[in-house]
Amino acid sequence: MTQSAIHLNQRKEVMLEESRIRREGCGSLREKPVVVPDGSRAPVWDHVISMLHSGDSYEGANEAHIARSSCRLAAYVPSPHIQVEIIERLSESSIAVLWQDATRCRYVDQVWIGCRARMQGRCALSDATIRRGDLIFKPKVRSALPANANAMILASVIAQILAKAAKGG
């Protein structure tokens, strides 16, 4: 065997060991450095290079990424289990909302920001159709994506509610 073939076989063994560790859940690979048979630590990108040389690929990796992304981007669907209440106007472009969904989540004082709709949807308060480009309020997203991240409320509906509240009705 040539030196490069031996090296590729060693790398393949390392990849199999990493795969076994992940399946068994014995801890993070960072906690247990992978050591190749010659005693040196495996460089980070060697497994990628060896896979490119061998023509192997991780089957299902792209499908898993697409499934995760589509879950996040799934359009919000109004439900009879949802209770939405405008608590107060924080500024011209933000409001505080009480959002209670018996099947998914509960947010007290959730901050929603004003913007233009990027996709078609339904208003969580009035069930009116929202078209792309309409003025809406949506949950402010910080580090964690809230369960109602794709929910929208028409700005005109909020203006009506706040005007009624100001009149005392």
PDB file of N, CA, C and O in Angstrom, residues 5 20 61 87 92 103 110-111 116 122 127 146 151:
ATOM      1  N   ALA A   5      -2.620   5.896   0.635  1.00  0.00           N
ATOM      2  CA  ALA A   5      -3.684   4.923   0.873  1.00  0.00           C
ATOM      3  C   ALA A   5      -3.764   4.576   2.357  1.00  0.00           C
ATOM      4  O   ALA A   5      -4.852   4.441   2.921  1.00  0.00           O
ATOM      5  N   ARG A  20     -19.531   6.562  15.506  1.00  0.00           N
ATOM      6  CA  ARG A  20     -19.952   5.685  16.598  1.00  0.00           C
ATOM      7  C   ARG A  20     -20.149   6.486  17.875  1.00  0.00           C
ATOM      8  O   ARG A  20     -21.138   6.321  18.586  1.00  0.00           O
ATOM      9  N   ALA A  61     -28.145  14.532   4.877  1.00  0.00           N
ATOM     10  CA  ALA A  61     -27.739  15.769   5.545  1.00  0.00           C
ATOM     11  C   ALA A  61     -28.510  16.957   4.990  1.00  0.00           C
ATOM     12  O   ALA A  61     -28.998  17.788   5.740  1.00  0.00           O
ATOM     13  N   ILE A  87     -51.727  44.725  24.925  1.00  0.00           N
ATOM     14  CA  ILE A  87     -51.598  45.248  26.290  1.00  0.00           C
ATOM     15  C   ILE A  87     -51.368  46.750  26.271  1.00  0.00           C
ATOM     16  O   ILE A  87     -52.060  47.499  26.948  1.00  0.00           O
ATOM     17  N   GLU A  92     -44.210  54.166  18.520  1.00  0.00           N
ATOM     18  CA  GLU A  92     -44.910  54.209  17.236  1.00  0.00           C
ATOM     19  C   GLU A  92     -44.786  52.888  16.493  1.00  0.00           C
ATOM     20  O   GLU A  92     -45.688  52.501  15.767  1.00  0.00           O
ATOM     21  N   THR A 103     -52.261  25.178  22.690  1.00  0.00           N
ATOM     22  CA  THR A 103     -51.585  24.031  22.082  1.00  0.00           C
ATOM     23  C   THR A 103     -50.089  24.225  21.876  1.00  0.00           C
ATOM     24  O   THR A 103     -49.374  23.267  21.635  1.00  0.00           O
ATOM     25  N   GLN A 110     -45.131  40.160  25.313  1.00  0.00           N
ATOM     26  CA  GLN A 110     -44.271  39.904  24.157  1.00  0.00           C
ATOM     27  C   GLN A 110     -44.219  41.174  23.313  1.00  0.00           C
ATOM     28  O   GLN A 110     -45.249  41.769  23.011  1.00  0.00           O
ATOM     29  N   VAL A 111     -43.039  41.590  22.925  1.00  0.00           N
ATOM     30  CA  VAL A 111     -42.870  42.799  22.122  1.00  0.00           C
ATOM     31  C   VAL A 111     -43.047  42.445  20.645  1.00  0.00           C
ATOM     32  O   VAL A 111     -42.433  41.511  20.138  1.00  0.00           O
ATOM     33  N   ARG A 116     -43.395  45.699   7.229  1.00  0.00           N
ATOM     34  CA  ARG A 116     -44.204  45.292   6.080  1.00  0.00           C
ATOM     35  C   ARG A 116     -44.182  43.770   5.993  1.00  0.00           C
ATOM     36  O   ARG A 116     -43.165  43.139   6.235  1.00  0.00           O
ATOM     37  N   ARG A 122     -52.605  35.537   7.531  1.00  0.00           N
ATOM     38  CA  ARG A 122     -53.879  35.924   8.156  1.00  0.00           C
ATOM     39  C   ARG A 122     -53.571  36.730   9.403  1.00  0.00           C
ATOM     40  O   ARG A 122     -52.633  36.445  10.134  1.00  0.00           O
ATOM     41  N   ASP A 127     -58.512  37.840  11.588  1.00  0.00           N
ATOM     42  CA  ASP A 127     -58.536  36.761  10.597  1.00  0.00           C
ATOM     43  C   ASP A 127     -58.637  37.301   9.170  1.00  0.00           C
ATOM     44  O   ASP A 127     -58.966  36.573   8.231  1.00  0.00           O
ATOM     45  N   PRO A 146     -39.419  32.505  18.721  1.00  0.00           N
ATOM     46  CA  PRO A 146     -40.644  32.160  19.450  1.00  0.00           C
ATOM     47  C   PRO A 146     -41.546  31.263  18.614  1.00  0.00           C
ATOM     48  O   PRO A 146     -41.460  31.249  17.384  1.00  0.00           O
ATOM     49  N   ALA A 151     -46.490  34.755  13.156  1.00  0.00           N
ATOM     50  CA  ALA A 151     -47.810  35.363  13.334  1.00  0.00           C
ATOM     51  C   ALA A 151     -47.747  36.840  12.945  1.00  0.00           C
ATOM     52  O   ALA A 151     -46.703  37.481  13.054  1.00  0.00           O
TER      53      ALA A 151
END
